[in-house]
Coordinates of C-alpha atoms in Angstrom, one line a residue:
M1 CA 88.9 97.8 103.6
S2 CA 87.4 99.3 106.7
S3 CA 88.9 102.6 108.0
K4 CA 87.6 102.0 111.5
N5 CA 90.0 103.4 114.1
K6 CA 92.2 104.7 111.3
T7 CA 94.2 107.8 112.2
E8 CA 94.7 110.2 109.3
T9 CA 98.3 111.0 108.6
G10 CA 97.9 113.5 105.7
A11 CA 99.7 111.0 103.4
E12 CA 96.4 109.5 102.2
N13 CA 96.5 111.5 98.9
V14 CA 100.3 111.6 98.5
T15 CA 100.6 109.8 95.2
W16 CA 103.1 110.3 92.5
D17 CA 102.7 111.9 89.1
L18 CA 104.5 109.6 86.6
S19 CA 103.7 111.8 83.6
D20 CA 107.4 112.7 83.2
L21 CA 107.8 109.1 82.1
Y22 CA 104.4 108.6 80.4
K23 CA 100.9 110.0 80.9
S24 CA 99.1 106.7 81.1
P25 CA 99.5 103.0 80.0
E26 CA 97.7 104.1 76.8
D27 CA 100.0 107.0 76.1
P28 CA 100.7 107.0 72.4
K29 CA 104.3 108.0 73.2
L30 CA 104.7 104.7 75.2
L31 CA 103.6 102.7 72.2
E32 CA 105.8 104.7 69.9
D33 CA 108.9 104.2 72.1
K34 CA 108.3 100.5 72.2
K35 CA 108.3 100.3 68.4
K36 CA 111.3 102.7 68.0
L37 CA 113.3 100.7 70.6
L38 CA 113.4 97.5 68.6
K39 CA 113.9 99.3 65.3
E40 CA 116.9 101.3 66.6
A41 CA 118.3 98.1 68.2
D42 CA 118.2 96.4 64.8
E43 CA 119.9 99.4 63.2
F44 CA 122.6 99.3 66.0
A45 CA 123.2 95.6 65.4
D46 CA 123.4 96.0 61.6
K47 CA 126.0 98.7 62.1
Y48 CA 128.2 97.1 64.8
H49 CA 127.6 93.3 64.9
G50 CA 130.9 91.5 64.2
R51 CA 132.8 94.8 64.1
I52 CA 133.7 95.6 67.7
S53 CA 137.3 94.4 67.5
A54 CA 137.9 96.6 64.5
L55 CA 136.5 99.9 66.0
S56 CA 138.7 102.8 66.7
A57 CA 138.4 104.6 70.0
S58 CA 136.3 107.3 68.3
E59 CA 134.0 104.8 66.7
F60 CA 133.7 102.9 70.0
S61 CA 132.6 106.1 71.7
D62 CA 129.9 106.6 69.1
A63 CA 128.8 103.1 69.7
L64 CA 128.6 103.6 73.4
R65 CA 126.5 106.7 73.0
A66 CA 124.1 104.9 70.8
Y67 CA 124.1 101.9 73.2
E68 CA 123.3 104.3 76.2
S69 CA 120.4 105.8 74.2
L70 CA 118.9 102.3 73.7
I71 CA 119.4 101.5 77.4
Q72 CA 117.8 104.8 78.3
R73 CA 114.7 104.2 76.2
A74 CA 114.2 100.7 77.5
G75 CA 114.8 101.9 81.1
K76 CA 112.1 104.5 80.7
I77 CA 109.6 101.9 79.5
G78 CA 110.6 99.4 82.2
S79 CA 110.6 102.0 85.0
Y80 CA 107.1 103.3 84.2
S81 CA 105.7 99.8 83.9
H82 CA 107.1 98.7 87.2
L83 CA 106.3 101.9 89.1
I84 CA 102.6 102.0 88.1
W85 CA 102.2 98.3 88.7
S86 CA 103.8 98.4 92.2
T87 CA 101.1 100.8 93.4
N88 CA 98.3 98.3 92.4
T89 CA 99.6 94.7 91.9
E90 CA 96.0 93.5 91.8
D91 CA 95.3 95.3 88.5
A92 CA 95.6 92.7 85.7
K93 CA 96.1 95.4 83.1
L94 CA 99.1 96.7 84.9
G95 CA 100.4 93.2 85.3
K96 CA 100.1 92.8 81.6
L97 CA 101.9 96.1 81.0
L98 CA 104.8 94.9 83.3
Q99 CA 105.0 91.6 81.5
E100 CA 105.1 93.3 78.1
A101 CA 108.0 95.5 79.4
N102 CA 109.9 92.5 80.7
E103 CA 109.4 90.7 77.4
L104 CA 110.5 93.8 75.5
G105 CA 113.6 94.1 77.7
S106 CA 114.5 90.5 77.0
E107 CA 114.0 91.0 73.3
L108 CA 116.3 94.1 73.4
S109 CA 118.9 92.2 75.4
Q110 CA 118.9 89.4 72.8
K111 CA 119.5 91.9 70.0
L112 CA 122.3 93.8 71.9
V113 CA 124.1 90.9 73.7
F114 CA 126.7 90.7 70.9
F115 CA 128.1 94.1 72.1
D116 CA 129.1 92.7 75.5
V117 CA 130.2 89.3 74.1
E118 CA 132.5 90.9 71.5
W119 CA 133.9 93.3 74.0
M120 CA 134.7 90.5 76.3
K121 CA 136.5 88.5 73.5
L122 CA 138.7 91.5 72.7
D123 CA 142.4 90.9 73.3
D124 CA 143.5 92.3 76.7
N125 CA 146.1 94.6 75.3
R126 CA 143.7 96.1 72.8
A127 CA 141.0 96.4 75.5
E128 CA 143.5 98.3 77.7
E129 CA 144.4 100.6 74.8
L130 CA 140.8 101.5 74.4
I131 CA 140.1 101.9 78.1
H132 CA 142.9 104.4 78.4
S133 CA 142.0 106.4 75.3
E134 CA 140.9 110.0 75.7
E135 CA 137.7 109.4 73.6
L136 CA 136.5 106.6 76.0
F137 CA 137.4 108.4 79.2
P138 CA 133.7 109.1 80.1
W139 CA 133.1 105.3 80.3
K140 CA 136.5 104.2 81.7
H141 CA 135.2 102.6 84.8
Y142 CA 132.3 100.9 83.1
L143 CA 134.6 99.4 80.5
R144 CA 137.0 98.2 83.1
V145 CA 134.3 96.6 85.4
S146 CA 132.6 95.0 82.4
R147 CA 135.8 93.1 81.6
M148 CA 135.6 91.5 85.0
Y149 CA 132.7 89.3 83.7
K150 CA 134.9 87.9 80.9
D151 CA 135.1 84.4 82.5
H152 CA 131.4 84.4 83.3
T153 CA 130.0 85.4 79.9
L154 CA 128.7 82.7 77.5
S155 CA 128.6 82.6 73.7
E156 CA 126.3 85.0 72.0
D157 CA 123.7 82.3 71.2
A158 CA 123.7 81.0 74.8
E159 CA 123.4 84.6 76.2
Q160 CA 120.3 85.1 73.9
V161 CA 118.7 81.9 75.2
M162 CA 119.4 82.9 78.9
S163 CA 117.8 86.3 78.3
A164 CA 114.8 84.8 76.5
K165 CA 114.1 82.2 79.2
S166 CA 114.5 84.7 82.1
V167 CA 111.1 86.2 81.2
T168 CA 109.3 83.0 81.9
G169 CA 111.8 82.0 84.6
R170 CA 113.2 84.3 87.3
S171 CA 111.3 87.5 86.5
A172 CA 108.0 85.6 86.2
W173 CA 108.4 83.9 89.6
N174 CA 109.4 87.2 91.3
R175 CA 106.3 88.8 89.9
Y176 CA 104.1 85.9 91.2
F177 CA 105.7 86.3 94.6
D178 CA 104.9 90.1 94.6
E179 CA 101.4 89.7 93.4
T180 CA 100.7 86.8 95.9
L181 CA 101.7 89.0 98.9
G182 CA 100.2 92.2 97.3
A183 CA 96.8 90.4 97.1
A184 CA 97.1 88.8 100.6
R185 CA 94.8 90.0 103.3
F186 CA 95.4 89.7 107.0
E187 CA 92.5 89.7 109.5
L188 CA 93.2 91.7 112.6
D189 CA 90.5 92.7 115.1
G190 CA 87.7 92.2 112.7
E191 CA 89.4 94.1 109.8
E192 CA 91.0 93.0 106.7
M193 CA 94.4 94.6 106.2
T194 CA 97.4 94.6 103.9
E195 CA 100.7 93.0 105.0
Q196 CA 102.2 96.5 105.4
Q197 CA 99.4 97.7 107.7
V198 CA 99.7 94.6 110.0
L199 CA 103.6 94.7 110.0
S200 CA 103.4 98.3 111.2
K201 CA 101.5 97.1 114.4
L202 CA 104.7 95.4 115.5
H203 CA 106.0 98.9 116.3
N204 CA 102.9 99.7 118.5
P205 CA 103.3 100.2 122.3
D206 CA 100.3 97.9 123.0
R207 CA 101.8 94.5 123.6
E208 CA 98.5 92.6 123.1
L209 CA 98.0 94.3 119.7
R210 CA 101.6 93.4 118.7
K211 CA 100.8 89.8 119.6
R212 CA 97.5 89.7 117.7
A213 CA 99.3 91.3 114.6
H214 CA 102.0 88.6 114.9
E215 CA 99.3 85.9 115.0
S216 CA 97.5 87.5 112.0
L217 CA 100.6 87.6 109.9
T218 CA 101.5 84.0 110.8
E219 CA 98.0 82.7 109.9
T220 CA 98.1 84.1 106.4
F221 CA 101.8 83.2 105.9
T222 CA 100.8 79.6 106.9
E223 CA 98.0 79.6 104.3
L224 CA 100.4 80.8 101.6
S225 CA 103.4 78.7 102.8
R226 CA 103.1 75.9 100.2
S227 CA 103.1 78.4 97.3
L228 CA 105.9 80.5 98.8
T229 CA 108.0 77.4 99.5
F230 CA 107.7 76.4 95.9
I231 CA 108.6 79.9 94.7
F232 CA 111.7 79.9 96.9
N233 CA 112.8 76.5 95.7
T234 CA 112.3 77.4 92.1
L235 CA 114.3 80.6 92.3
L236 CA 117.1 78.9 94.3
A237 CA 117.4 76.2 91.6
D238 CA 117.3 78.8 88.9
K239 CA 120.2 80.7 90.4
Y240 CA 122.1 77.5 90.9
T241 CA 121.7 76.6 87.2
N242 CA 122.8 80.1 86.1
D243 CA 125.8 80.1 88.5
K244 CA 126.9 76.7 87.1
L245 CA 126.6 77.8 83.5
R246 CA 128.5 81.0 84.2
G247 CA 131.2 79.3 86.3
Y248 CA 130.7 81.1 89.6
E249 CA 132.4 79.5 92.5
S250 CA 129.6 80.0 95.1
W251 CA 126.1 81.3 95.4
I252 CA 127.4 84.8 96.5
S253 CA 130.2 85.2 93.9
S254 CA 128.1 87.0 91.3
R255 CA 126.8 89.4 93.9
N256 CA 130.3 90.2 95.2
L257 CA 131.4 90.8 91.6
S258 CA 128.5 93.2 90.9
N259 CA 129.2 95.0 94.2
Q260 CA 132.8 95.5 93.0
T261 CA 134.1 93.9 96.2
D262 CA 135.8 90.6 96.9
S263 CA 134.9 87.6 99.1
E264 CA 137.6 88.5 101.6
T265 CA 136.1 91.9 102.3
V266 CA 132.6 90.4 102.6
E267 CA 133.8 87.7 104.9
A268 CA 135.6 90.3 107.1
L269 CA 132.3 92.2 107.4
I270 CA 130.3 89.1 108.3
T271 CA 132.9 87.8 110.7
A272 CA 133.1 91.2 112.4
V273 CA 129.3 91.5 112.8
T274 CA 128.6 87.9 113.9
G275 CA 131.6 88.3 116.3
R276 CA 129.7 91.2 118.0
Y277 CA 126.3 89.5 118.3
E278 CA 126.6 89.9 122.1
L279 CA 126.0 93.7 121.7
V280 CA 122.5 92.8 120.4
Q281 CA 121.9 90.5 123.3
R282 CA 123.2 93.0 125.8
Y283 CA 120.9 95.7 124.3
Y284 CA 117.7 93.5 124.4
K285 CA 118.4 92.7 128.1
L286 CA 118.3 96.5 128.7
K287 CA 115.2 96.9 126.6
K288 CA 113.4 94.1 128.5
K289 CA 113.9 96.2 131.7
L290 CA 112.7 99.4 130.0
L291 CA 109.6 97.6 128.7
G292 CA 109.0 96.1 132.2
V293 CA 108.5 92.6 130.8
D294 CA 109.7 89.3 132.3
E295 CA 110.4 87.8 128.9
M296 CA 111.1 89.4 125.5
F297 CA 109.4 87.7 122.5
D298 CA 110.2 88.2 118.9
Y299 CA 107.1 90.5 118.5
D300 CA 108.5 92.8 121.3
R301 CA 111.8 93.7 119.4
Y302 CA 110.5 96.9 117.8
A303 CA 108.2 98.0 120.7
P304 CA 108.7 101.7 121.5
I305 CA 109.5 102.3 125.2
A306 CA 107.3 105.5 125.1
K307 CA 103.7 104.3 125.9
N308 CA 101.9 107.1 124.0
R309 CA 102.5 106.7 120.4
E310 CA 102.2 110.0 118.6
T311 CA 101.0 110.0 115.0
I312 CA 103.4 112.1 113.0
K313 CA 101.6 113.9 110.2
W314 CA 103.0 113.9 106.7
D315 CA 103.7 117.7 106.6
R316 CA 105.7 117.4 109.8
A317 CA 107.7 114.4 108.5
K318 CA 108.4 116.4 105.4
S319 CA 109.7 119.5 107.4
M320 CA 111.8 117.2 109.7
V321 CA 113.6 115.7 106.8
L322 CA 114.1 118.9 104.8
E323 CA 115.4 120.8 107.8
A324 CA 117.9 118.1 108.6
Y325 CA 119.0 117.9 105.0
G326 CA 119.3 121.7 104.8
D327 CA 121.4 121.9 107.9
F328 CA 123.9 119.6 106.3
H329 CA 124.0 121.1 102.8
P330 CA 121.6 123.5 100.9
R331 CA 121.9 121.4 97.7
M332 CA 120.5 118.3 99.5
K333 CA 117.5 120.2 100.8
S334 CA 116.8 121.8 97.4
I335 CA 116.8 118.5 95.6
A336 CA 114.7 116.7 98.2
T337 CA 112.2 119.6 98.1
E338 CA 111.6 118.8 94.4
F339 CA 110.4 115.3 95.3
F340 CA 107.6 116.9 97.4
D341 CA 106.8 119.8 95.1
K342 CA 106.8 117.9 91.9
K343 CA 105.0 114.8 93.1
W344 CA 107.8 112.3 92.8
I345 CA 106.7 110.4 96.0
D346 CA 104.0 107.8 96.5
A347 CA 103.4 107.4 100.2
A348 CA 99.7 106.5 100.6
I349 CA 98.9 103.1 101.9
R350 CA 96.2 101.4 99.8
P351 CA 94.9 97.9 98.8
G352 CA 97.0 96.1 96.2
K353 CA 100.1 98.3 96.8
R354 CA 103.4 96.5 97.3
G355 CA 104.8 96.6 100.8
G356 CA 108.1 98.2 101.7
A357 CA 109.9 101.2 100.3
Y358 CA 112.3 102.0 97.5
S359 CA 113.7 104.8 95.4
A360 CA 113.7 104.1 91.7
S361 CA 116.4 105.9 89.8
T362 CA 114.5 105.4 86.4
V363 CA 116.7 107.0 83.7
T364 CA 119.3 109.7 83.7
N365 CA 117.3 112.1 81.5
I366 CA 114.3 112.0 83.9
H367 CA 114.6 111.8 87.7
P368 CA 114.1 109.3 90.5
Y369 CA 110.8 108.4 92.2
V370 CA 110.3 107.5 95.9
F371 CA 107.9 104.7 96.9
M372 CA 106.8 104.1 100.5
N373 CA 103.9 103.3 102.8
F374 CA 103.6 106.1 105.3
D375 CA 101.7 105.2 108.5
G376 CA 102.6 108.2 110.7
Q377 CA 105.2 106.5 112.9
L378 CA 108.6 107.8 113.8
R379 CA 110.2 105.0 111.7
D380 CA 108.2 106.2 108.7
V381 CA 110.0 109.5 109.1
Q382 CA 113.3 107.6 109.0
T383 CA 112.1 105.6 106.0
L384 CA 111.3 108.9 104.2
A385 CA 114.8 110.2 105.1
H386 CA 116.3 106.9 103.9
E387 CA 114.5 106.8 100.5
L388 CA 115.1 110.5 99.9
G389 CA 118.8 109.9 100.6
H390 CA 118.7 107.4 97.7
G391 CA 116.7 109.9 95.6
V392 CA 119.2 112.7 96.1
H393 CA 122.1 110.3 95.3
Q394 CA 120.4 109.1 92.2
Y395 CA 119.5 112.6 91.1
L396 CA 123.1 113.8 91.6
S397 CA 124.8 110.8 89.9
R398 CA 122.7 111.2 86.7
K399 CA 125.6 113.3 85.2
Q400 CA 127.6 110.1 84.9
G401 CA 125.2 108.7 82.2
E402 CA 123.3 105.4 82.0
L403 CA 126.3 103.1 82.2
Q404 CA 128.0 104.8 85.3
S405 CA 125.3 106.5 87.3
S406 CA 124.4 103.4 89.4
T407 CA 126.6 102.5 92.3
P408 CA 127.3 98.9 93.6
L409 CA 124.8 97.9 96.3
T410 CA 127.5 98.3 99.0
T411 CA 127.8 102.0 98.5
A412 CA 124.2 102.4 97.2
E413 CA 123.1 102.4 100.9
T414 CA 125.5 105.1 102.0
A415 CA 123.3 108.2 101.1
S416 CA 120.1 106.6 102.4
V417 CA 121.5 105.7 105.8
F418 CA 123.4 109.0 106.0
G419 CA 120.0 110.8 105.4
E420 CA 118.6 108.8 108.4
M421 CA 121.5 109.8 110.6
L422 CA 121.0 113.5 109.8
V423 CA 117.4 113.3 110.9
F424 CA 118.1 111.2 114.0
N425 CA 120.9 113.5 115.2
K426 CA 118.8 116.7 114.6
L427 CA 116.0 115.2 116.6
M428 CA 118.3 114.1 119.4
N429 CA 119.9 117.6 119.6
N430 CA 116.4 119.2 119.8
I431 CA 115.2 117.1 122.8
D432 CA 115.8 118.1 126.4
D433 CA 113.7 115.6 128.2
P434 CA 115.9 112.6 129.1
K435 CA 112.9 110.2 128.7
E436 CA 112.2 111.4 125.2
K437 CA 115.9 111.3 124.3
L438 CA 116.1 107.7 125.5
A439 CA 112.9 106.7 123.6
L440 CA 114.4 108.1 120.4
L441 CA 117.8 106.5 121.0
V442 CA 116.2 103.1 121.6
S443 CA 114.3 103.6 118.3
K444 CA 117.6 104.3 116.5
I445 CA 119.3 101.3 118.1
D446 CA 116.4 99.1 117.0
D447 CA 116.8 100.4 113.4
T448 CA 120.6 99.9 113.5
I449 CA 120.2 96.3 114.8
A450 CA 117.7 95.7 112.0
T451 CA 120.1 97.2 109.4
V452 CA 123.4 95.6 110.5
F453 CA 122.9 92.6 112.7
R454 CA 119.5 91.3 111.4
Q455 CA 120.7 91.7 107.8
V456 CA 123.8 89.7 108.5
S457 CA 121.8 87.0 110.2
M458 CA 119.6 86.9 107.1
N459 CA 122.8 86.6 105.0
R460 CA 123.6 83.5 107.1
F461 CA 120.1 82.2 106.4
E462 CA 120.6 82.8 102.7
D463 CA 124.0 81.0 102.8
R464 CA 122.3 78.0 104.4
I465 CA 119.4 77.7 102.0
H466 CA 121.5 78.2 98.8
T467 CA 124.1 75.7 100.0
T468 CA 121.4 73.1 101.1
R469 CA 119.5 73.5 97.8
R470 CA 122.8 72.8 95.9
E471 CA 124.0 69.9 98.0
E472 CA 120.8 68.2 99.1
G473 CA 118.1 69.3 96.6
E474 CA 114.7 70.8 97.3
L475 CA 113.9 72.1 100.7
T476 CA 110.6 71.6 102.6
T477 CA 108.8 74.4 104.4
E478 CA 110.1 72.9 107.6
D479 CA 113.7 73.0 106.2
F480 CA 113.5 76.7 105.5
S481 CA 112.0 77.3 108.9
R482 CA 114.7 75.3 110.7
H483 CA 117.5 77.3 109.0
W484 CA 115.6 80.5 109.8
V485 CA 115.1 79.8 113.5
E486 CA 118.7 78.6 114.0
T487 CA 120.2 81.7 112.4
Q488 CA 117.9 84.0 114.3
N489 CA 118.7 82.2 117.6
D490 CA 122.4 82.7 116.8
L491 CA 121.7 86.4 116.8
Y492 CA 119.4 86.8 119.7
G493 CA 120.7 84.1 122.1
D494 CA 118.8 84.0 125.3
S495 CA 117.8 87.7 125.1
I496 CA 114.7 87.0 122.9
T497 CA 112.4 84.1 122.9
I498 CA 111.6 83.0 119.3
T499 CA 108.0 82.0 119.1
D500 CA 106.8 79.0 117.2
E501 CA 104.8 81.3 114.9
Y502 CA 107.9 83.2 113.9
K503 CA 109.5 80.2 112.2
L504 CA 107.7 81.0 109.0
W505 CA 108.7 84.6 108.7
W506 CA 111.4 84.0 106.1
C507 CA 108.7 83.6 103.5
Y508 CA 107.7 87.3 103.0
I509 CA 111.1 88.9 102.5
P510 CA 111.5 89.9 98.9
H511 CA 115.3 90.6 98.9
F512 CA 116.0 86.8 99.1
L513 CA 114.3 86.4 95.7
H514 CA 114.6 89.7 93.9
T515 CA 118.3 90.3 94.7
P516 CA 120.0 87.2 96.1
G517 CA 122.9 88.1 98.4
Y518 CA 121.8 91.8 98.7
V519 CA 121.3 91.9 102.4
Y520 CA 124.9 92.3 103.6
A521 CA 125.0 95.6 101.6
Y522 CA 122.8 97.1 104.3
A523 CA 125.3 96.3 107.0
F524 CA 128.1 97.5 104.8
G525 CA 126.2 100.8 104.3
E526 CA 125.2 101.4 107.9
L527 CA 128.7 100.7 109.3
L528 CA 130.3 102.9 106.6
V529 CA 127.8 105.7 107.5
L530 CA 128.6 105.5 111.3
A531 CA 132.2 106.1 110.3
L532 CA 131.3 108.9 107.9
Y533 CA 129.1 110.6 110.4
D534 CA 131.8 110.4 113.0
A535 CA 134.2 112.0 110.6
Y536 CA 131.6 114.7 109.8
K537 CA 131.3 115.6 113.5
N538 CA 135.0 115.8 114.0
Q539 CA 136.0 117.8 110.8
K540 CA 133.1 119.7 109.5
N541 CA 135.0 122.1 107.2
G542 CA 134.5 121.1 103.6
F543 CA 133.0 117.7 104.6
S544 CA 129.6 118.5 103.2
D545 CA 130.9 119.6 99.8
R546 CA 133.1 116.5 99.5
Y547 CA 130.1 114.3 100.4
I548 CA 128.1 115.9 97.6
E549 CA 131.0 115.1 95.3
L550 CA 130.9 111.5 96.5
L551 CA 127.2 111.3 95.5
E552 CA 127.8 112.9 92.2
A553 CA 130.5 110.3 91.4
G554 CA 127.9 107.6 91.2
G555 CA 129.5 104.4 89.9
S556 CA 132.3 106.2 87.9
D557 CA 135.1 104.7 90.1
W558 CA 135.9 101.9 92.4
P559 CA 133.9 102.2 95.7
H560 CA 137.1 102.2 97.8
N561 CA 138.5 105.2 95.7
I562 CA 135.2 107.2 96.0
V563 CA 134.9 106.6 99.7
G564 CA 138.7 107.0 100.1
K565 CA 138.3 110.7 99.3
M566 CA 136.5 111.0 102.6
D567 CA 139.6 109.7 104.3
I568 CA 138.0 106.3 105.0
D569 CA 139.6 103.0 103.9
I570 CA 136.8 100.3 103.5
R571 CA 139.4 97.7 102.5
D572 CA 141.0 97.9 106.0
S573 CA 140.0 94.7 107.8
G574 CA 139.7 96.7 111.1
F575 CA 137.3 99.2 109.5
W576 CA 134.1 97.3 110.4
N577 CA 135.0 97.2 114.1
R578 CA 135.3 101.0 114.0
G579 CA 131.6 101.2 113.0
L580 CA 130.7 98.5 115.5
D581 CA 132.5 100.4 118.3
L582 CA 130.4 103.5 117.4
F583 CA 127.3 101.3 117.6
E584 CA 128.4 100.1 121.0
S585 CA 128.7 103.7 122.2
M586 CA 125.0 104.1 121.4
I587 CA 124.2 101.2 123.7
D588 CA 126.5 102.7 126.4
Q589 CA 124.6 106.0 126.0
A590 CA 121.2 104.2 126.3
E591 CA 122.4 102.4 129.5
E592 CA 123.6 105.7 131.0
L593 CA 120.3 107.4 130.2
A594 CA 118.3 104.5 131.6
E595 CA 120.4 104.5 134.8
S596 CA 119.9 108.3 135.3
L597 CA 116.1 107.8 135.0

């Protein structure tokens, strides 16, 4: 790949050191752990299979400790395989390593599935006795939540088959999707680029460059559309089959259950957001004036209003995030600093690397790792703040153990979005120039629209494609595109002109495939954080310490109980409008600044 016109960011050599997991794919410890895992799983099954109903609370706690140990060893192998593969999806050896880890995970699942099945079959009264026992207190919430799956768990034999087939089913198709887009190249101005590099051009102040990047992406998406359409259809059908077998009412039911929320709460969120789409349309009419264009196209949405795009170097991005975290709480800064000092971050853009960003929690006896593609833009600083928010959350929640450290997706986005808010507000407070302040505010509004409104519009797209696949059968590329354009037009109205090229842009979004139903969690997290940040501004005494306690709690209690300790009721149907009102105040501020200029 040519480096012509490439501006150095200082992140070119920021790669992670995975040796805390394993030293290399050939590490003897990795091979040893793989062998030990299955041997210990067999020993666990020999000891407990058919005996769960007869266990005392003390014996059950011993079983859970052994179970967590197995989950931890498997998680370490799986995390390493996925992390190293995601930085070079074109390397066949790393693909093989990932597939071996997936197959090992499936084999382990088949050996251990009896544990869940027997626990589900336990009489309700006996289960409640165990849940409330002193010996099982450390796993109380996990045990209670796992019982919620009682009506959706199959027989032991059926569960083993489901696990075995997933390796050549869902996980294989997801890997194929990732490798297809990881290997894809997009021609722009005579250069071959990765998807991530071209997507970043949509944030460039040069409108003609944005348009060319848009055309480049569409051209390659068109070439790949037949394969991507087939992948989407296969995974939609696979989910439908699983949902039918498990007795879920709708395509979103299993996601709501795993998020420890109910359909009424989710519907209230979606209704609140779709009911305020006019805020987005009002904002883009303002942005059209700020950009000085007669018509806003979809490739103009993320255009900065400042014409001179400054490249933010990695070291500056690092200090911006650490300072903002430190101002809030010294513990947040000290943990985030470890990510930089100990090489727990991979930020360099390079061929074959997956697009996007994530924080991988790995296992509770190691630490998280942050993955991103840093291109020196302001939004990359926000992405760094976002993923480090996840990282700090995952680091703090490790104390809850393997079975209760992870949070439902709805509250999983809290720490990440709060991290972004800390950086944004620090930057806003340090700017005196009204033009610069407006430029930064516009950037934040763009991000909030992407996180709240666009994600809900994508939920509406998901709802359509799952429902259509179930009621009418396989969708064509044109069917997907029609649903995409219609749900996007609902959001943007007449404030944005959707181009013909944009109709295919559903095809590269991994959340639809990797985690069906995920996207509303972003809106949930963002609106929750707007309310949290408002509370922080209005009652600072003790807030930061309570926030750290919220992160430490992980998934050890119901989300509404954990958040409730911050004096916020996420079950209140009016809660979402509180967050949306706070978002509207950002638009008010932008309009006032624009008027004053």
